PDB file of C-alpha atoms in Angstrom:
ATOM      1  CA  MET A   3     -21.925 172.400  30.557  1.00 89.00           C
ATOM      2  CA  LEU A   4     -18.212 172.193  31.235  1.00 95.00           C
ATOM      3  CA  LYS A   5     -17.199 174.115  34.313  1.00 96.00           C
ATOM      4  CA  LEU A   6     -13.496 173.304  34.706  1.00 97.00           C
ATOM      5  CA  LEU A   7     -10.478 172.967  32.418  1.00 98.00           C
ATOM      6  CA  ALA A   8      -7.552 170.793  33.616  1.00 98.00           C
ATOM      7  CA  LEU A   9      -4.620 171.831  31.549  1.00 98.00           C
ATOM      8  CA  ASP A  10      -1.050 170.150  31.305  1.00 98.00           C
ATOM      9  CA  MET A  11       1.714 172.600  30.494  1.00 98.00           C
ATOM     10  CA  ASP A  12       4.803 170.987  28.836  1.00 97.00           C
ATOM     11  CA  GLY A  13       3.883 169.661  25.502  1.00 97.00           C
ATOM     12  CA  THR A  14       0.375 171.084  25.853  1.00 98.00           C
ATOM     13  CA  LEU A  15      -0.124 174.700  26.908  1.00 98.00           C
ATOM     14  CA  LEU A  16       3.606 175.333  26.103  1.00 98.00           C
ATOM     15  CA  ASN A  17       4.837 174.937  22.546  1.00 98.00           C
ATOM     16  CA  SER A  18       8.190 173.444  21.645  1.00 97.00           C
ATOM     17  CA  ALA A  19      10.058 176.652  22.585  1.00 97.00           C
ATOM     18  CA  LYS A  20       8.495 176.414  26.122  1.00 97.00           C
ATOM     19  CA  GLU A  21       6.318 179.499  25.297  1.00 98.00           C
ATOM     20  CA  ILE A  22       2.638 180.303  25.613  1.00 98.00           C
ATOM     21  CA  SER A  23       1.422 181.360  22.121  1.00 98.00           C
ATOM     22  CA  PRO A  24      -0.610 184.418  21.766  1.00 98.00           C
ATOM     23  CA  ALA A  25      -3.629 182.370  20.644  1.00 98.00           C
ATOM     24  CA  ASN A  26      -3.508 180.192  23.738  1.00 98.00           C
ATOM     25  CA  ARG A  27      -3.107 183.187  26.093  1.00 97.00           C
ATOM     26  CA  LYS A  28      -6.113 185.132  24.422  1.00 97.00           C
ATOM     27  CA  THR A  29      -8.359 181.994  24.513  1.00 97.00           C
ATOM     28  CA  ILE A  30      -7.527 181.128  28.103  1.00 97.00           C
ATOM     29  CA  GLN A  31      -8.305 184.742  29.101  1.00 95.00           C
ATOM     30  CA  GLU A  32     -11.709 184.461  27.265  1.00 96.00           C
ATOM     31  CA  LEU A  33     -12.406 181.100  29.084  1.00 96.00           C
ATOM     32  CA  VAL A  34     -11.755 182.519  32.538  1.00 94.00           C
ATOM     33  CA  LYS A  35     -14.124 185.526  31.832  1.00 92.00           C
ATOM     34  CA  THR A  36     -17.008 182.945  31.255  1.00 93.00           C
ATOM     35  CA  GLY A  37     -16.567 181.612  34.748  1.00 92.00           C
ATOM     36  CA  VAL A  38     -14.952 178.353  33.789  1.00 95.00           C
ATOM     37  CA  LYS A  39     -12.203 177.316  36.244  1.00 95.00           C
ATOM     38  CA  LEU A  40      -8.724 176.998  34.871  1.00 96.00           C
ATOM     39  CA  VAL A  41      -6.603 174.411  36.687  1.00 97.00           C
ATOM     40  CA  LEU A  42      -3.049 174.075  35.442  1.00 98.00           C
ATOM     41  CA  CYS A  43      -1.973 170.518  36.062  1.00 98.00           C
ATOM     42  CA  THR A  44       1.757 169.904  35.959  1.00 97.00           C
ATOM     43  CA  GLY A  45       4.740 167.988  37.059  1.00 95.00           C
ATOM     44  CA  ARG A  46       6.585 171.316  37.448  1.00 95.00           C
ATOM     45  CA  PRO A  47       7.187 172.827  41.029  1.00 94.00           C
ATOM     46  CA  ILE A  48       5.859 176.179  41.949  1.00 94.00           C
ATOM     47  CA  MET A  49       8.925 178.075  40.675  1.00 94.00           C
ATOM     48  CA  GLY A  50       8.451 176.753  37.337  1.00 95.00           C
ATOM     49  CA  VAL A  51       4.926 177.793  36.987  1.00 96.00           C
ATOM     50  CA  LYS A  52       4.535 181.218  38.409  1.00 94.00           C
ATOM     51  CA  PRO A  53       6.105 183.058  35.566  1.00 95.00           C
ATOM     52  CA  TYR A  54       3.810 181.409  33.004  1.00 96.00           C
ATOM     53  CA  PHE A  55       0.728 182.038  35.172  1.00 95.00           C
ATOM     54  CA  GLU A  56       1.707 185.660  35.514  1.00 93.00           C
ATOM     55  CA  GLU A  57       2.080 185.793  31.614  1.00 94.00           C
ATOM     56  CA  LEU A  58      -1.490 184.548  31.232  1.00 94.00           C
ATOM     57  CA  GLY A  59      -2.742 187.833  32.919  1.00 91.00           C
ATOM     58  CA  LEU A  60      -4.981 186.127  35.527  1.00 86.00           C
ATOM     59  CA  LYS A  61      -3.492 187.511  38.667  1.00 69.00           C
ATOM     60  CA  GLU A  62      -6.749 188.938  40.058  1.00 63.00           C
ATOM     61  CA  ASP A  63      -8.685 185.637  39.483  1.00 69.00           C
ATOM     62  CA  GLN A  64      -8.975 183.030  41.951  1.00 80.00           C
ATOM     63  CA  GLU A  65      -7.720 179.940  40.232  1.00 88.00           C
ATOM     64  CA  TYR A  66      -5.903 176.756  41.288  1.00 94.00           C
ATOM     65  CA  ILE A  67      -2.690 174.994  40.098  1.00 97.00           C
ATOM     66  CA  ILE A  68      -1.985 171.332  40.535  1.00 98.00           C
ATOM     67  CA  LEU A  69       1.811 171.002  40.980  1.00 97.00           C
ATOM     68  CA  ASN A  70       4.460 168.198  41.379  1.00 95.00           C
ATOM     69  CA  ASN A  71       2.246 165.640  39.376  1.00 96.00           C
ATOM     70  CA  GLY A  72      -0.473 165.961  41.954  1.00 97.00           C
ATOM     71  CA  CYS A  73       1.543 166.305  45.196  1.00 96.00           C
ATOM     72  CA  THR A  74       0.488 169.964  45.675  1.00 96.00           C
ATOM     73  CA  THR A  75      -2.540 172.087  44.979  1.00 97.00           C
ATOM     74  CA  VAL A  76      -2.186 175.911  45.497  1.00 96.00           C
ATOM     75  CA  LEU A  77      -4.589 178.892  45.260  1.00 93.00           C
ATOM     76  CA  THR A  78      -3.213 181.402  42.871  1.00 92.00           C
ATOM     77  CA  LYS A  79      -4.799 184.362  44.791  1.00 88.00           C
ATOM     78  CA  ASP A  80      -2.094 184.107  47.409  1.00 89.00           C
ATOM     79  CA  TRP A  81      -0.139 180.945  46.340  1.00 90.00           C
ATOM     80  CA  SER A  82      -1.146 179.083  49.606  1.00 91.00           C
ATOM     81  CA  VAL A  83      -1.150 175.325  49.678  1.00 92.00           C
ATOM     82  CA  VAL A  84      -4.638 174.001  49.940  1.00 93.00           C
ATOM     83  CA  ASN A  85      -3.655 170.366  49.611  1.00 94.00           C
ATOM     84  CA  SER A  86      -0.457 168.400  49.659  1.00 94.00           C
ATOM     85  CA  ARG A  87       1.073 164.871  49.833  1.00 95.00           C
ATOM     86  CA  THR A  88       4.897 164.391  50.553  1.00 94.00           C
ATOM     87  CA  LEU A  89       7.370 161.770  50.787  1.00 95.00           C
ATOM     88  CA  SER A  90       8.557 160.512  54.192  1.00 95.00           C
ATOM     89  CA  ASN A  91      12.117 160.644  55.307  1.00 95.00           C
ATOM     90  CA  GLU A  92      12.156 156.824  55.083  1.00 96.00           C
ATOM     91  CA  ASP A  93      10.996 157.170  51.338  1.00 96.00           C
ATOM     92  CA  VAL A  94      13.730 159.613  50.560  1.00 96.00           C
ATOM     93  CA  GLN A  95      16.332 157.443  52.069  1.00 96.00           C
ATOM     94  CA  PHE A  96      15.229 154.440  50.248  1.00 97.00           C
ATOM     95  CA  LEU A  97      15.141 156.218  46.924  1.00 97.00           C
ATOM     96  CA  TYR A  98      18.516 157.688  47.439  1.00 97.00           C
ATOM     97  CA  GLN A  99      19.984 154.210  47.990  1.00 97.00           C
ATOM     98  CA  VAL A 100      18.325 153.123  44.696  1.00 97.00           C
ATOM     99  CA  SER A 101      20.017 155.960  42.904  1.00 97.00           C
ATOM    100  CA  VAL A 102      23.443 155.267  44.384  1.00 96.00           C
ATOM    101  CA  GLU A 103      23.023 151.547  43.436  1.00 96.00           C
ATOM    102  CA  SER A 104      21.923 152.441  39.761  1.00 96.00           C
ATOM    103  CA  GLU A 105      24.311 155.284  39.278  1.00 93.00           C
ATOM    104  CA  THR A 106      21.535 157.657  38.429  1.00 97.00           C
ATOM    105  CA  SER A 107      21.236 161.295  39.536  1.00 97.00           C
ATOM    106  CA  LEU A 108      18.464 161.793  42.119  1.00 97.00           C
ATOM    107  CA  THR A 109      16.676 165.185  42.214  1.00 97.00           C
ATOM    108  CA  ILE A 110      13.931 166.329  44.412  1.00 95.00           C
ATOM    109  CA  PHE A 111      11.473 169.259  44.776  1.00 90.00           C
ATOM    110  CA  ASP A 112      10.841 170.960  48.034  1.00 85.00           C
ATOM    111  CA  ASP A 113       8.811 174.208  48.355  1.00 83.00           C
ATOM    112  CA  SER A 114      11.597 176.420  46.801  1.00 85.00           C
ATOM    113  CA  HIS A 115      14.487 174.394  45.465  1.00 89.00           C
ATOM    114  CA  TYR A 116      15.511 172.028  42.749  1.00 94.00           C
ATOM    115  CA  ILE A 117      17.712 169.804  44.794  1.00 95.00           C
ATOM    116  CA  ILE A 118      20.224 167.168  43.670  1.00 96.00           C
ATOM    117  CA  LEU A 119      21.247 164.715  46.379  1.00 95.00           C
ATOM    118  CA  GLY A 120      24.866 163.862  47.067  1.00 92.00           C
ATOM    119  CA  GLN A 121      26.649 164.706  43.869  1.00 93.00           C
ATOM    120  CA  GLU A 122      27.544 167.589  41.557  1.00 94.00           C
ATOM    121  CA  PRO A 123      24.989 168.486  39.011  1.00 95.00           C
ATOM    122  CA  ASN A 124      25.675 167.149  35.530  1.00 96.00           C
ATOM    123  CA  GLU A 125      24.714 168.666  32.265  1.00 96.00           C
ATOM    124  CA  LEU A 126      21.356 166.846  32.047  1.00 97.00           C
ATOM    125  CA  VAL A 127      20.405 167.854  35.665  1.00 97.00           C
ATOM    126  CA  THR A 128      21.347 171.449  34.957  1.00 97.00           C
ATOM    127  CA  TYR A 129      19.320 171.459  31.778  1.00 96.00           C
ATOM    128  CA  ASP A 130      16.238 170.151  33.552  1.00 96.00           C
ATOM    129  CA  ALA A 131      16.577 172.580  36.392  1.00 96.00           C
ATOM    130  CA  GLY A 132      16.819 175.416  33.886  1.00 96.00           C
ATOM    131  CA  LEU A 133      13.384 174.441  32.413  1.00 95.00           C
ATOM    132  CA  VAL A 134      11.832 175.492  35.783  1.00 95.00           C
ATOM    133  CA  PHE A 135      14.012 178.707  36.075  1.00 94.00           C
ATOM    134  CA  GLU A 136      16.253 177.115  38.787  1.00 94.00           C
ATOM    135  CA  THR A 137      19.866 176.293  39.274  1.00 94.00           C
ATOM    136  CA  PRO A 138      20.455 172.722  40.793  1.00 95.00           C
ATOM    137  CA  PHE A 139      20.959 173.023  44.616  1.00 92.00           C
ATOM    138  CA  GLN A 140      23.357 170.390  45.803  1.00 95.00           C
ATOM    139  CA  GLN A 141      22.411 168.962  49.199  1.00 94.00           C
ATOM    140  CA  SER A 142      23.468 166.016  51.400  1.00 95.00           C
ATOM    141  CA  LEU A 143      20.791 163.345  52.222  1.00 94.00           C
ATOM    142  CA  GLU A 144      21.078 164.439  55.787  1.00 94.00           C
ATOM    143  CA  ASP A 145      20.269 168.104  55.103  1.00 92.00           C
ATOM    144  CA  CYS A 146      17.404 167.113  52.636  1.00 92.00           C
ATOM    145  CA  LEU A 147      15.779 165.113  55.425  1.00 92.00           C
ATOM    146  CA  GLN A 148      15.402 168.237  57.439  1.00 89.00           C
ATOM    147  CA  ASN A 149      13.067 169.865  54.852  1.00 81.00           C
ATOM    148  CA  VAL A 150       9.409 170.402  55.864  1.00 74.00           C
ATOM    149  CA  ARG A 151       8.134 169.056  52.544  1.00 85.00           C
ATOM    150  CA  ASN A 152       9.698 166.828  49.944  1.00 89.00           C
ATOM    151  CA  TYR A 153       7.552 166.063  47.032  1.00 91.00           C
ATOM    152  CA  GLN A 154       8.396 163.771  44.102  1.00 90.00           C
ATOM    153  CA  VAL A 155      11.912 162.611  43.376  1.00 95.00           C
ATOM    154  CA  MET A 156      13.192 162.075  39.832  1.00 97.00           C
ATOM    155  CA  PHE A 157      15.843 159.719  38.637  1.00 98.00           C
ATOM    156  CA  VAL A 158      17.752 161.559  35.850  1.00 98.00           C
ATOM    157  CA  ALA A 159      19.829 159.891  33.314  1.00 97.00           C
ATOM    158  CA  GLU A 160      20.321 159.464  29.481  1.00 97.00           C
ATOM    159  CA  LYS A 161      17.514 157.607  27.723  1.00 97.00           C
ATOM    160  CA  GLU A 162      19.462 154.331  27.221  1.00 97.00           C
ATOM    161  CA  LYS A 163      20.476 154.278  30.827  1.00 97.00           C
ATOM    162  CA  LEU A 164      17.115 155.216  32.073  1.00 97.00           C
ATOM    163  CA  ASP A 165      15.563 152.460  29.925  1.00 97.00           C
ATOM    164  CA  ARG A 166      17.638 149.869  31.660  1.00 97.00           C
ATOM    165  CA  PHE A 167      16.784 151.546  35.078  1.00 98.00           C
ATOM    166  CA  GLN A 168      13.067 151.353  34.277  1.00 97.00           C
ATOM    167  CA  LYS A 169      13.298 147.713  33.330  1.00 97.00           C
ATOM    168  CA  GLN A 170      15.211 146.703  36.532  1.00 97.00           C
ATOM    169  CA  TYR A 171      13.384 148.936  39.125  1.00 98.00           C
ATOM    170  CA  GLU A 172       9.903 149.906  37.957  1.00 97.00           C
ATOM    171  CA  THR A 173       8.011 146.860  39.202  1.00 97.00           C
ATOM    172  CA  SER A 174       9.510 147.054  42.785  1.00 97.00           C
ATOM    173  CA  LEU A 175       9.262 150.803  42.963  1.00 98.00           C
ATOM    174  CA  SER A 176       5.626 150.712  41.914  1.00 97.00           C
ATOM    175  CA  LYS A 177       4.775 148.669  44.925  1.00 97.00           C
ATOM    176  CA  ARG A 178       5.850 151.528  47.208  1.00 97.00           C
ATOM    177  CA  PHE A 179       5.315 154.662  45.108  1.00 97.00           C
ATOM    178  CA  THR A 180       3.457 156.058  42.204  1.00 97.00           C
ATOM    179  CA  THR A 181       5.937 155.934  39.344  1.00 97.00           C
ATOM    180  CA  VAL A 182       5.907 157.451  35.885  1.00 96.00           C
ATOM    181  CA  ARG A 183       8.364 157.854  32.962  1.00 95.00           C
ATOM    182  CA  SER A 184       7.408 161.570  32.358  1.00 92.00           C
ATOM    183  CA  GLN A 185      10.378 162.192  29.830  1.00 92.00           C
ATOM    184  CA  ASP A 186      12.961 160.124  28.053  1.00 94.00           C
ATOM    185  CA  TYR A 187      15.448 161.329  30.786  1.00 96.00           C
ATOM    186  CA  LEU A 188      13.179 161.377  33.790  1.00 96.00           C
ATOM    187  CA  PHE A 189      11.689 158.539  35.903  1.00 97.00           C
ATOM    188  CA  GLU A 190       9.584 159.908  38.775  1.00 97.00           C
ATOM    189  CA  ALA A 191       8.489 158.499  42.110  1.00 97.00           C
ATOM    190  CA  LEU A 192       5.623 160.168  44.118  1.00 96.00           C
ATOM    191  CA  PRO A 193       3.765 159.198  47.202  1.00 96.00           C
ATOM    192  CA  LEU A 194       1.772 156.111  46.615  1.00 97.00           C
ATOM    193  CA  GLY A 195      -1.621 156.834  45.057  1.00 97.00           C
ATOM    194  CA  THR A 196      -0.704 160.319  43.988  1.00 97.00           C
ATOM    195  CA  THR A 197      -1.417 161.483  40.432  1.00 97.00           C
ATOM    196  CA  LYS A 198      -2.768 164.613  38.682  1.00 98.00           C
ATOM    197  CA  ALA A 199      -6.090 162.909  38.767  1.00 98.00           C
ATOM    198  CA  THR A 200      -6.219 162.265  42.439  1.00 98.00           C
ATOM    199  CA  ALA A 201      -5.459 165.922  43.124  1.00 98.00           C
ATOM    200  CA  LEU A 202      -8.010 167.025  40.505  1.00 98.00           C
ATOM    201  CA  GLU A 203     -10.566 164.819  42.095  1.00 98.00           C
ATOM    202  CA  ALA A 204     -10.086 166.243  45.507  1.00 97.00           C
ATOM    203  CA  LEU A 205     -10.267 169.782  44.107  1.00 97.00           C
ATOM    204  CA  ALA A 206     -13.368 169.182  42.042  1.00 97.00           C
ATOM    205  CA  GLN A 207     -15.165 167.799  45.143  1.00 97.00           C
ATOM    206  CA  GLN A 208     -14.155 170.941  47.012  1.00 96.00           C
ATOM    207  CA  LEU A 209     -15.511 173.090  44.300  1.00 96.00           C
ATOM    208  CA  GLY A 210     -18.681 171.059  43.881  1.00 97.00           C
ATOM    209  CA  ILE A 211     -17.884 170.169  40.307  1.00 98.00           C
ATOM    210  CA  LEU A 212     -18.612 166.777  38.769  1.00 98.00           C
ATOM    211  CA  PRO A 213     -16.146 164.747  36.587  1.00 98.00           C
ATOM    212  CA  SER A 214     -18.666 165.123  33.653  1.00 98.00           C
ATOM    213  CA  GLU A 215     -18.241 168.840  33.976  1.00 98.00           C
ATOM    214  CA  ILE A 216     -14.413 168.641  33.467  1.00 98.00           C
ATOM    215  CA  MET A 217     -12.455 168.803  30.312  1.00 98.00           C
ATOM    216  CA  ALA A 218      -8.673 167.724  30.522  1.00 98.00           C
ATOM    217  CA  ILE A 219      -5.912 168.301  27.954  1.00 98.00           C
ATOM    218  CA  GLY A 220      -2.605 166.603  28.079  1.00 98.00           C
ATOM    219  CA  ASP A 221       0.046 164.873  26.059  1.00 98.00           C
ATOM    220  CA  ALA A 222       2.204 162.455  28.209  1.00 96.00           C
ATOM    221  CA  ASN A 223       2.252 159.439  30.430  1.00 95.00           C
ATOM    222  CA  ASN A 224       1.662 161.641  33.609  1.00 96.00           C
ATOM    223  CA  ASP A 225      -1.591 162.793  32.077  1.00 98.00           C
ATOM    224  CA  ILE A 226      -3.108 159.520  31.549  1.00 97.00           C
ATOM    225  CA  GLU A 227      -5.094 159.199  34.830  1.00 97.00           C
ATOM    226  CA  MET A 228      -6.226 162.830  34.488  1.00 98.00           C
ATOM    227  CA  LEU A 229      -7.531 162.342  30.887  1.00 98.00           C
ATOM    228  CA  SER A 230      -9.421 159.111  32.080  1.00 98.00           C
ATOM    229  CA  TYR A 231     -10.903 160.925  35.144  1.00 98.00           C
ATOM    230  CA  ALA A 232     -12.272 163.881  33.201  1.00 98.00           C
ATOM    231  CA  GLY A 233     -15.569 163.611  31.526  1.00 98.00           C
ATOM    232  CA  LEU A 234     -13.791 164.831  28.334  1.00 98.00           C
ATOM    233  CA  GLY A 235     -10.256 163.995  27.830  1.00 98.00           C
ATOM    234  CA  ILE A 236      -8.384 165.630  24.952  1.00 98.00           C
ATOM    235  CA  ALA A 237      -5.095 164.455  23.855  1.00 98.00           C
ATOM    236  CA  MET A 238      -2.643 166.920  21.954  1.00 98.00           C
ATOM    237  CA  GLY A 239      -1.823 166.048  18.380  1.00 98.00           C
ATOM    238  CA  ASN A 240       1.865 165.780  19.401  1.00 98.00           C
ATOM    239  CA  ALA A 241       0.962 163.140  22.071  1.00 98.00           C
ATOM    240  CA  PRO A 242       2.211 159.535  21.551  1.00 97.00           C
ATOM    241  CA  GLU A 243      -0.283 157.194  19.982  1.00 97.00           C
ATOM    242  CA  HIS A 244      -0.954 155.370  23.168  1.00 97.00           C
ATOM    243  CA  ILE A 245      -2.127 158.696  24.810  1.00 98.00           C
ATOM    244  CA  GLN A 246      -4.207 159.633  21.749  1.00 98.00           C
ATOM    245  CA  ALA A 247      -5.883 156.142  21.777  1.00 98.00           C
ATOM    246  CA  LEU A 248      -7.268 156.506  25.349  1.00 97.00           C
ATOM    247  CA  ALA A 249      -8.454 160.144  24.896  1.00 98.00           C
ATOM    248  CA  ASP A 250     -12.034 160.973  23.837  1.00 97.00           C
ATOM    249  CA  ASP A 251     -10.673 163.207  21.114  1.00 97.00           C
ATOM    250  CA  VAL A 252      -7.402 164.686  19.775  1.00 98.00           C
ATOM    251  CA  THR A 253      -6.798 168.257  19.086  1.00 98.00           C
ATOM    252  CA  ASP A 254      -3.882 169.937  17.081  1.00 98.00           C
ATOM    253  CA  THR A 255      -0.333 170.026  18.236  1.00 98.00           C
ATOM    254  CA  ASN A 256       1.301 172.314  20.923  1.00 98.00           C
ATOM    255  CA  ASP A 257       3.022 174.197  17.999  1.00 98.00           C
ATOM    256  CA  ARG A 258      -0.358 174.756  16.265  1.00 98.00           C
ATOM    257  CA  ASP A 259      -2.370 176.198  19.205  1.00 98.00           C
ATOM    258  CA  GLY A 260      -4.111 172.854  19.932  1.00 98.00           C
ATOM    259  CA  VAL A 261      -5.103 174.186  23.260  1.00 98.00           C
ATOM    260  CA  ALA A 262      -6.877 177.155  21.942  1.00 98.00           C
ATOM    261  CA  LYS A 263      -8.579 175.111  19.297  1.00 98.00           C
ATOM    262  CA  ALA A 264      -9.943 172.630  21.839  1.00 98.00           C
ATOM    263  CA  ILE A 265     -11.232 175.387  24.226  1.00 98.00           C
ATOM    264  CA  ASN A 266     -12.893 177.149  21.431  1.00 97.00           C
ATOM    265  CA  HIS A 267     -14.506 174.045  20.103  1.00 96.00           C
ATOM    266  CA  TYR A 268     -15.520 172.190  23.307  1.00 96.00           C
ATOM    267  CA  ILE A 269     -16.150 174.935  25.685  1.00 95.00           C
ATOM    268  CA  LEU A 270     -16.555 178.488  24.458  1.00 94.00           C
ATOM    269  CA  THR A 271     -18.783 177.586  21.451  1.00 87.00           C
ATOM    270  CA  LYS A 272     -20.816 174.771  23.214  1.00 70.00           C
ATOM    271  CA  ASN A 273     -21.340 176.768  26.374  1.00 58.00           C
ATOM    272  CA  LYS A 274     -22.573 179.692  24.428  1.00 55.00           C
ATOM    273  CA  THR A 275     -25.016 177.447  22.501  1.00 52.00           C
ATOM    274  CA  GLU A 276     -26.273 175.775  25.764  1.00 50.00           C
ATOM    275  CA  MET A 277     -26.852 179.174  27.462  1.00 40.00           C
ATOM    276  CA  ARG A 278     -28.918 180.337  24.443  1.00 37.00           C
ATOM    277  CA  SER A 279     -31.145 177.315  24.732  1.00 37.00           C
ATOM    278  CA  LEU A 280     -32.053 177.953  28.363  1.00 34.00           C
TER     279      LEU A 280
END
């Protein structure tokens, strides 16, 4: 019996308009009532998740959210951090020098800000910050290094420029960091060994849940490890072909309630059948 749903947000739970559909919301509420743990697993920071979680109407439930592509796990009951991995000051300094050398914008999440280091935010940075309900906060490298927690950094640039950046720097950066091209305009660097899957594994062990009791749903490169770790990995119908190929099955798209359809088919219906057979 499946006991935990690890659910990506952008391109998965959220439709193309960055909204939770009524069908997805209703089905998730039904899921939680059955006792299945809901764990949102996202590259977003906490400020980009809270409004959506509140919209799900699960405020009184004790759920967990994996943020920053696995850097942070929080308990929704009080939004306390139960697990985290951060970049060192040396890491941030190194990555900043790469951004200067490559003429990309470097952004970084701490606990409460969407930070851009050493330059004015351009249109692309402002757009990306808006997706998590933030205005870019310009900060010097020196001030950034005073932060208690710095999670993943993001190199931001237009697709063609970031293609060249990835070709030139990915191999060397991947020796020191976990790297992922999460969007056409985003190349991310996280503490080495950090993924959604590593955070999910730690949480599952804490909760006494086996990988075989987990279903994960996702659509992008930063979901690959999570889909592989879960006993049942479901790709969205809007996911690229290489994501669909590695998944156990493919549901409908994020604009056609693919999450609700997967939950109904693989958890709600099957769990009810198994309970009746006991």
